Amino acid sequence: MLNRLLKPSNSITKRLFTMMSEKVAVDQPKVAATLVGNVNKKESKKNKLQVSLKTPKGTKDWADTDMVIREAIFSTLSNLFKKHGGVTIDTPVFELKEILAGKYGEDSKLIYDLKDQGGEICSLRYDLTVPFARYVAMNNIQNIKRYHIAKVYRRDQPAMTKGRMREFYQCDFDVAGSYEIMVPDAEILSILVEGLTSLGINDFKIKLNHRKILDGIFQIAGVKDEDVRKISSAVDKLDKSPWEVVKKEITEEKGQSEETANKIGEYVKLNGSLKEVHDILSKDEAILANEKAMSGLSEIATLITYAEAFQIEDFISFDLSLARGLDYYTGLIYEAVTAASAPPTDASELKKKAKTDDDASAYVGVGSIAAGGRYDNLVNMFAEASGKKSTQIPCIGVSFGVERIFSLIKQRAVAAAAIKPTATQVFVMAFGGGKDWTGYLPERMKVAKQLWEAGIETEYVYKSKANPRKQFDAAEKSGCPLAVILGKEEYLENKLRVKRLGQEFAEDDGELVDADKIVEVVQQKLSEINQDGVNDVIRLLKGL
Amino acid sequence: MLNRLLKPSNSITKRLFTMMSEKVAVDQPKVAATLVGNVNKKESKKNKLQVSLKTPKGTKDWADTDMVIREAIFSTLSNLFKKHGGVTIDTPVFELKEILAGKYGEDSKLIYDLKDQGGEICSLRYDLTVPFARYVAMNNIQNIKRYHIAKVYRRDQPAMTKGRMREFYQCDFDVAGSYEIMVPDAEILSILVEGLTSLGINDFKIKLNHRKILDGIFQIAGVKDEDVRKISSAVDKLDKSPWEVVKKEITEEKGQSEETANKIGEYVKLNGSLKEVHDILSKDEAILANEKAMSGLSEIATLITYAEAFQIEDFISFDLSLARGLDYYTGLIYEAVTAASAPPTDASELKKKAKTDDDASAYVGVGSIAAGGRYDNLVNMFAEASGKKSTQIPCIGVSFGVERIFSLIKQRAVAAAAIKPTATQVFVMAFGGGKDWTGYLPERMKVAKQLWEAGIETEYVYKSKANPRKQFDAAEKSGCPLAVILGKEEYLENKLRVKRLGQEFAEDDGELVDADKIVEVVQQKLSEINQDGVNDVIRLLKGL
């Protein structure tokens, strides 16, 4: 499906390689040596090589100020995970292909494979959950609360402006281990709420459902067991398509009767607070008679108590249309959505008018900004498939979609322009003049070195003789608050000048201090300056 | 390791699974559906799938305490880079294949390619330097100091115990922009020294050479221009092989005369301090007559002044045998090595006796722990190859090899056992008893929630009724210093007990406080406890 969309534009590449190989033939027997020629020769412009200066489709570079926001998101979330007793692990970016096989249902076609270059066949990880389950099974871990912040890969149709990428970050927190019903589940939901609110996102809903209840409903509606997953994945499209479209898929494409579809339709339209929907289902005779659904419903009753303890009920919308595409879920499933998650109301119109696929995909909404669920059989599947003793290690987790959250925060942030990408606090300058003056470059280096050793972020201009204007400009560009100035005469008397930077201090000449005292003076001034300063990034994250 | 301590109490979970597995159909016609079956079926052991439960060759998982060390290394280095005015960027883990082509000389064969699944042809990045140059060229950046901490990929023969992996982290700092000779170069060398010493590594040498001097020497020895890179890569092997072996390669394999080889041999044996080797070369008539060599030598003279300003001369060994494999270097090149970098003296004997490749490769030493150089033409090569206007953006950088540094720190660290993987500070417990007692689980949740909201790392046992022993065991396992206890009667009077944990407080009953005051009491106690505590990880990194 995707492959169609991507035309190989490799005529250029071919040309490039042809040229290189021509050169090889002429002068040199080995490839390596020729390539050097291209790198090191200034004359390489004679070779009209055409290389596309871009990142691969669906990927992007993160520039400096974007990274400041991204790192603030990461540190907010990892502090949250640590607060809940989490440890972190890391797994390789690719796994043996067989590890990923059969875990993602219809989405398996989106997995990136590595080329077979001899040796093992590998694929880039599609999420962090399957590698986590592999890790737990491989190391015979009985219980762990782990978080993992890392990139995952999906060969999906990208919609860059909405934060839907082929390479993107996930921030996952998962609890593995056998515990009482709904206890870790409730804490995971609390983490979801705490995570989003701590990032300044307050207008979200957690759509929540239970796979057992959903399976019960399908049973009640007359769906055969072997058809459950495909009907489930049709229902999963209800966030993007109206019921009529989904119904058509269920009946026409997936061969269910009109009656079955209508029965499903009745249930999946239900949503409301945990209590409301719980109460409706508790009075439904078909549900009461269905063992699976009742088992799910009793878990929901327990969840209600714990959700109250954590004061998170108001964020939760019990929504029977939520199905989640992935195969491995076995219990509670949930997705956090915001207003921006939904497609615009005139989406289909806009989509028709769109000139390119990329334009069109902009009208689908950013989707969920965090999601997860319970997957009680995945670890055991690995244990058994590898010939280990069967061990049931139930798991539940939540995954925050950083790219989508980042898009929301960046949209919010006109203030982003105020974020300075460097951490620089001090600029070391030298003022003097005259033909004979050296410009004090090694001397500036010595002062910078002293400040670095004290842990102070320090820069200076990479020039022997720099005029004052250029040094002030560079300092201003870095956004740092303090200058240490080596005056031509003053420095000879072992004195340095410390001066506040910024428009409001333009008339201030600063303070002349003993060179020996420079570190403590600077430290003192910086602590005064930064005392009451609310960090720009924190302000941005909190939506202040 | 931890897993042994906690046994699963999963009778409930078991019941749950029995119920689920009964409902799954016996056979299913479609692949997708079958795989679902495997995930959800308990009976999947009937399918004798044999999956290797391992990470791909040359990759590894990072477990919790290892991650604590790794993150401490990352934060030490990123603080260092920030101190020098660095900003950070991120690039995708894979690049268009044509971006990487022709940059790595003989090592190009080690590049991992992605499978052609339609669309663009991509490769995993081999280092962070080429993506950086692509980024600078693509965005028309005139100058930037950037750092980047990320994974890179090489299909090399792994030697895991030595920290030589196929997937590994690099921590790079690079300065792009036109500046005065040796000014950024000297600061990069200072960063190298500061980086290693701040990680507790003090017994290292920076081997340093200059490509222009090396090229001059090859010219003097009579090597033709087109043979320079292949002779250079032979010389590069001098850290692993004796001169006799390298000489044989130069003459027999690479077709140079005996006389040429001997001339090269004379020069590449030279090493000493910057000043010593500079003085020797300054008196060498052949060098004096060679334009290239003299241009390099005058840069070294400038470097000497700046290295003195930064007080890093003693770490530097000017070593004419250093050649560095990569094609793109044009000026200064350097590698930091420690005692552990060299192979053991009886390496070749041990290698012969080794039973596997992995054993054998263990005897090559960990190699350099940080390295880099100047590459003035790489950005321009991208600009020109993409049809942009030619722009010279000279660059210089250093790359820290985290895995190798990690190996050194971990070897050093018997103390690693003392590293606790969680950040947990408080364990919330409930003590009571009697048939009618609920176990206060929702109440513990409420207290935990209050502490989380105040930013305090808090856990509790995931069990309605847990006996005191189990709760203390869990707290001890987390290594946290404080317990907040809900006593059956005390809690009803709105009181909570705050107690220090640990052997030395075993007899201490703790303090009974108002439930409303719990957050401030806990904050107060934690600030007392952590006041004088030197962080274990810092201690470990500094080698204390």
Tab-separated table of N, CA and C in Angstrom, chain A residues 398-492:
chain	number	residue	atom	x	y	z
A	398	VAL	N	1.636	2.213	29.453
A	398	VAL	CA	1.149	3.394	28.746
A	398	VAL	C	2.306	3.976	27.951
A	399	SER	N	1.987	4.498	26.776
A	399	SER	CA	2.987	5.067	25.900
A	399	SER	C	2.588	6.495	25.547
A	400	PHE	N	3.483	7.429	25.834
A	400	PHE	CA	3.220	8.824	25.469
A	400	PHE	C	3.806	9.092	24.079
A	401	GLY	N	3.016	9.702	23.216
A	401	GLY	CA	3.493	10.033	21.875
A	401	GLY	C	4.143	11.405	21.868
A	402	VAL	N	5.456	11.409	22.000
A	402	VAL	CA	6.173	12.677	22.187
A	402	VAL	C	5.996	13.628	21.017
A	403	GLU	N	6.057	13.080	19.788
A	403	GLU	CA	5.969	13.954	18.621
A	403	GLU	C	4.642	14.701	18.607
A	404	ARG	N	3.578	13.981	18.959
A	404	ARG	CA	2.264	14.629	18.951
A	404	ARG	C	2.149	15.658	20.066
A	405	ILE	N	2.664	15.281	21.237
A	405	ILE	CA	2.659	16.228	22.355
A	405	ILE	C	3.518	17.444	22.013
A	406	PHE	N	4.665	17.158	21.383
A	406	PHE	CA	5.549	18.237	20.950
A	406	PHE	C	4.819	19.188	20.003
A	407	SER	N	4.082	18.645	19.046
A	407	SER	CA	3.327	19.494	18.104
A	407	SER	C	2.368	20.407	18.851
A	408	LEU	N	1.667	19.831	19.835
A	408	LEU	CA	0.712	20.637	20.603
A	408	LEU	C	1.423	21.759	21.354
A	409	ILE	N	2.536	21.403	22.011
A	409	ILE	CA	3.249	22.406	22.799
A	409	ILE	C	3.832	23.477	21.886
A	410	LYS	N	4.335	23.052	20.734
A	410	LYS	CA	4.928	24.043	19.827
A	410	LYS	C	3.862	24.971	19.236
A	411	GLN	N	2.688	24.399	18.920
A	411	GLN	CA	1.585	25.240	18.448
A	411	GLN	C	1.263	26.312	19.482
A	412	ARG	N	1.242	25.854	20.742
A	412	ARG	CA	0.896	26.734	21.850
A	412	ARG	C	1.928	27.834	22.027
A	413	ALA	N	3.143	27.557	21.550
A	413	ALA	CA	4.275	28.381	21.952
A	413	ALA	C	4.679	29.418	20.931
A	414	VAL	N	4.035	30.550	20.961
A	414	VAL	CA	4.601	31.684	20.253
A	414	VAL	C	5.882	32.035	21.001
A	415	ALA	N	5.828	31.753	22.297
A	415	ALA	CA	6.956	32.004	23.183
A	415	ALA	C	8.205	31.232	22.796
A	416	ALA	N	8.055	30.256	21.898
A	416	ALA	CA	9.205	29.429	21.528
A	416	ALA	C	10.360	30.288	21.025
A	417	ALA	N	10.010	31.404	20.413
A	417	ALA	CA	11.049	32.306	19.920
A	417	ALA	C	11.963	32.761	21.050
A	418	ALA	N	11.432	32.752	22.278
A	418	ALA	CA	12.209	33.214	23.421
A	418	ALA	C	13.132	32.147	23.983
A	419	ILE	N	12.984	30.932	23.502
A	419	ILE	CA	13.839	29.874	24.031
A	419	ILE	C	15.232	30.012	23.471
A	420	LYS	N	16.222	30.099	24.362
A	420	LYS	CA	17.576	30.171	23.828
A	420	LYS	C	18.164	28.764	23.803
A	421	PRO	N	18.800	28.414	22.695
A	421	PRO	CA	19.271	27.043	22.542
A	421	PRO	C	20.515	26.728	23.358
A	422	THR	N	21.319	27.729	23.692
A	422	THR	CA	22.522	27.451	24.482
A	422	THR	C	22.252	27.703	25.957
A	423	ALA	N	23.149	27.204	26.780
A	423	ALA	CA	23.040	27.410	28.223
A	423	ALA	C	24.041	28.461	28.693
A	424	THR	N	24.677	29.140	27.753
A	424	THR	CA	25.793	30.035	28.071
A	424	THR	C	25.415	31.112	29.097
A	425	GLN	N	26.277	31.286	30.090
A	425	GLN	CA	26.052	32.250	31.169
A	425	GLN	C	27.023	33.424	31.109
A	426	VAL	N	28.219	33.159	30.602
A	426	VAL	CA	29.262	34.193	30.626
A	426	VAL	C	29.949	34.284	29.268
A	427	PHE	N	30.198	35.510	28.823
A	427	PHE	CA	30.997	35.726	27.628
A	427	PHE	C	32.273	36.449	28.044
A	428	VAL	N	33.421	35.860	27.699
A	428	VAL	CA	34.700	36.481	28.055
A	428	VAL	C	35.163	37.334	26.880
A	429	MET	N	35.419	38.621	27.145
A	429	MET	CA	35.793	39.548	26.076
A	429	MET	C	37.109	40.232	26.407
A	430	ALA	N	37.711	40.808	25.395
A	430	ALA	CA	38.896	41.638	25.645
A	430	ALA	C	38.747	42.939	24.880
A	431	PHE	N	39.009	44.045	25.532
A	431	PHE	CA	38.954	45.366	24.885
A	431	PHE	C	40.329	46.002	24.950
A	432	GLY	N	40.761	46.515	23.830
A	432	GLY	CA	42.050	47.200	23.851
A	432	GLY	C	42.178	48.011	22.594
A	433	GLY	N	43.241	47.824	21.890
A	433	GLY	CA	43.414	48.529	20.639
A	433	GLY	C	44.867	48.838	20.426
A	434	GLY	N	45.143	49.447	19.345
A	434	GLY	CA	46.532	49.767	19.023
A	434	GLY	C	47.157	48.631	18.227
A	435	LYS	N	48.115	48.993	17.445
A	435	LYS	CA	48.770	48.057	16.548
A	435	LYS	C	49.484	46.942	17.297
A	436	ASP	N	50.075	47.336	18.414
A	436	ASP	CA	50.925	46.394	19.145
A	436	ASP	C	50.147	45.424	20.025
A	437	TRP	N	48.847	45.660	20.177
A	437	TRP	CA	48.090	44.854	21.124
A	437	TRP	C	47.773	43.475	20.548
A	438	THR	N	47.919	42.454	21.384
A	438	THR	CA	47.757	41.077	20.896
A	438	THR	C	46.297	40.662	20.763
A	439	GLY	N	45.424	41.273	21.549
A	439	GLY	CA	44.016	40.863	21.525
A	439	GLY	C	43.670	39.893	22.647
A	440	TYR	N	44.697	39.508	23.416
A	440	TYR	CA	44.474	38.682	24.616
A	440	TYR	C	43.704	37.393	24.358
A	441	LEU	N	43.949	36.711	23.257
A	441	LEU	CA	43.214	35.458	23.056
A	441	LEU	C	43.625	34.348	24.025
A	442	PRO	N	44.923	34.052	24.169
A	442	PRO	CA	45.269	33.006	25.144
A	442	PRO	C	44.820	33.388	26.560
A	443	GLU	N	44.826	34.708	26.839
A	443	GLU	CA	44.405	35.164	28.176
A	443	GLU	C	42.901	34.920	28.367
A	444	ARG	N	42.104	35.206	27.322
A	444	ARG	CA	40.669	34.903	27.410
A	444	ARG	C	40.454	33.402	27.605
A	445	MET	N	41.249	32.611	26.904
A	445	MET	CA	41.153	31.160	27.063
A	445	MET	C	41.402	30.742	28.510
A	446	LYS	N	42.424	31.357	29.117
A	446	LYS	CA	42.752	31.000	30.514
A	446	LYS	C	41.599	31.319	31.447
A	447	VAL	N	40.994	32.501	31.241
A	447	VAL	CA	39.863	32.883	32.097
A	447	VAL	C	38.679	31.929	31.865
A	448	ALA	N	38.408	31.612	30.585
A	448	ALA	CA	37.317	30.682	30.272
A	448	ALA	C	37.565	29.337	30.959
A	449	LYS	N	38.783	28.871	30.879
A	449	LYS	CA	39.147	27.592	31.502
A	449	LYS	C	38.832	27.590	33.002
A	450	GLN	N	39.181	28.701	33.669
A	450	GLN	CA	38.876	28.808	35.112
A	450	GLN	C	37.377	28.680	35.357
A	451	LEU	N	36.592	29.364	34.528
A	451	LEU	CA	35.145	29.344	34.712
A	451	LEU	C	34.576	27.956	34.391
A	452	TRP	N	35.067	27.315	33.327
A	452	TRP	CA	34.623	25.963	33.011
A	452	TRP	C	34.891	25.026	34.184
A	453	GLU	N	36.074	25.183	34.776
A	453	GLU	CA	36.427	24.290	35.877
A	453	GLU	C	35.481	24.454	37.054
A	454	ALA	N	34.902	25.655	37.168
A	454	ALA	CA	33.921	25.889	38.226
A	454	ALA	C	32.503	25.521	37.757
A	455	GLY	N	32.403	24.928	36.564
A	455	GLY	CA	31.100	24.473	36.086
A	455	GLY	C	30.254	25.554	35.435
A	456	ILE	N	30.871	26.672	35.075
A	456	ILE	CA	30.109	27.791	34.516
A	456	ILE	C	30.180	27.797	32.980
A	457	GLU	N	29.026	27.887	32.355
A	457	GLU	CA	28.935	27.860	30.897
A	457	GLU	C	29.519	29.160	30.330
A	458	THR	N	30.581	29.035	29.562
A	458	THR	CA	31.355	30.203	29.151
A	458	THR	C	31.758	30.121	27.682
A	459	GLU	N	31.650	31.240	26.982
A	459	GLU	CA	32.145	31.313	25.610
A	459	GLU	C	33.008	32.559	25.424
A	460	TYR	N	33.674	32.625	24.269
A	460	TYR	CA	34.436	33.809	23.878
A	460	TYR	C	34.503	33.760	22.367
A	461	VAL	N	34.857	34.860	21.747
A	461	VAL	CA	34.930	34.901	20.289
A	461	VAL	C	36.222	34.237	19.820
A	462	TYR	N	36.103	33.389	18.774
A	462	TYR	CA	37.252	32.642	18.251
A	462	TYR	C	38.121	33.509	17.340
A	463	LYS	N	38.641	34.599	17.901
A	463	LYS	CA	39.373	35.548	17.068
A	463	LYS	C	40.440	36.196	17.938
A	464	SER	N	41.652	36.362	17.401
A	464	SER	CA	42.728	36.988	18.192
A	464	SER	C	42.344	38.404	18.579
A	465	LYS	N	42.013	39.195	17.549
A	465	LYS	CA	41.654	40.588	17.815
A	465	LYS	C	40.228	40.799	17.352
A	466	ALA	N	39.331	40.909	18.285
A	466	ALA	CA	37.932	41.110	17.916
A	466	ALA	C	37.523	42.473	18.421
A	467	ASN	N	36.796	43.244	17.610
A	467	ASN	CA	36.398	44.548	18.122
A	467	ASN	C	35.223	44.404	19.088
A	468	PRO	N	35.077	45.382	20.011
A	468	PRO	CA	34.064	45.292	21.059
A	468	PRO	C	32.672	44.991	20.501
A	469	ARG	N	32.276	45.668	19.432
A	469	ARG	CA	30.943	45.495	18.858
A	469	ARG	C	30.678	44.027	18.526
A	470	LYS	N	31.647	43.382	17.865
A	470	LYS	CA	31.471	41.989	17.469
A	470	LYS	C	31.358	41.067	18.677
A	471	GLN	N	32.113	41.409	19.719
A	471	GLN	CA	32.057	40.564	20.917
A	471	GLN	C	30.715	40.727	21.623
A	472	PHE	N	30.217	41.951	21.683
A	472	PHE	CA	28.901	42.169	22.294
A	472	PHE	C	27.800	41.493	21.471
A	473	ASP	N	27.928	41.572	20.144
A	473	ASP	CA	26.935	40.924	19.288
A	473	ASP	C	26.891	39.420	19.533
A	474	ALA	N	28.078	38.823	19.609
A	474	ALA	CA	28.134	37.378	19.823
A	474	ALA	C	27.533	37.011	21.173
A	475	ALA	N	27.826	37.825	22.195
A	475	ALA	CA	27.289	37.573	23.530
A	475	ALA	C	25.764	37.687	23.511
A	476	GLU	N	25.272	38.701	22.819
A	476	GLU	CA	23.833	38.915	22.752
A	476	GLU	C	23.151	37.750	22.054
A	477	LYS	N	23.787	37.272	20.973
A	477	LYS	CA	23.237	36.159	20.221
A	477	LYS	C	23.121	34.915	21.110
A	478	SER	N	24.094	34.727	21.983
A	478	SER	CA	24.053	33.556	22.864
A	478	SER	C	23.017	33.732	23.967
A	479	GLY	N	22.578	34.976	24.169
A	479	GLY	CA	21.561	35.232	25.196
A	479	GLY	C	22.078	35.161	26.616
A	480	CYS	N	23.400	35.255	26.817
A	480	CYS	CA	23.926	35.084	28.172
A	480	CYS	C	23.866	36.398	28.955
A	481	PRO	N	23.765	36.330	30.266
A	481	PRO	CA	23.518	37.528	31.067
A	481	PRO	C	24.754	38.293	31.539
A	482	LEU	N	25.960	37.692	31.402
A	482	LEU	CA	27.124	38.287	32.053
A	482	LEU	C	28.341	38.307	31.124
A	483	ALA	N	29.098	39.413	31.190
A	483	ALA	CA	30.373	39.475	30.467
A	483	ALA	C	31.512	39.600	31.475
A	484	VAL	N	32.615	38.913	31.176
A	484	VAL	CA	33.862	39.148	31.908
A	484	VAL	C	34.818	39.779	30.903
A	485	ILE	N	35.280	40.976	31.231
A	485	ILE	CA	36.046	41.754	30.252
A	485	ILE	C	37.501	41.930	30.674
A	486	LEU	N	38.413	41.576	29.750
A	486	LEU	CA	39.832	41.826	29.963
A	486	LEU	C	40.161	43.163	29.304
A	487	GLY	N	40.269	44.225	30.105
A	487	GLY	CA	40.679	45.523	29.565
A	487	GLY	C	42.189	45.506	29.351
A	488	LYS	N	42.626	46.169	28.284
A	488	LYS	CA	44.047	46.143	27.930
A	488	LYS	C	44.946	46.513	29.112
A	489	GLU	N	44.613	47.615	29.791
A	489	GLU	CA	45.426	48.047	30.927
A	489	GLU	C	45.044	47.320	32.205
A	490	GLU	N	43.735	47.219	32.415
A	490	GLU	CA	43.234	46.613	33.663
A	490	GLU	C	43.795	45.202	33.858
A	491	TYR	N	43.852	44.425	32.758
A	491	TYR	CA	44.308	43.047	32.877
A	491	TYR	C	45.746	42.982	33.356
A	492	LEU	N	46.566	43.979	32.924
A	492	LEU	CA	47.968	43.995	33.344
A	492	LEU	C	48.084	44.240	34.847
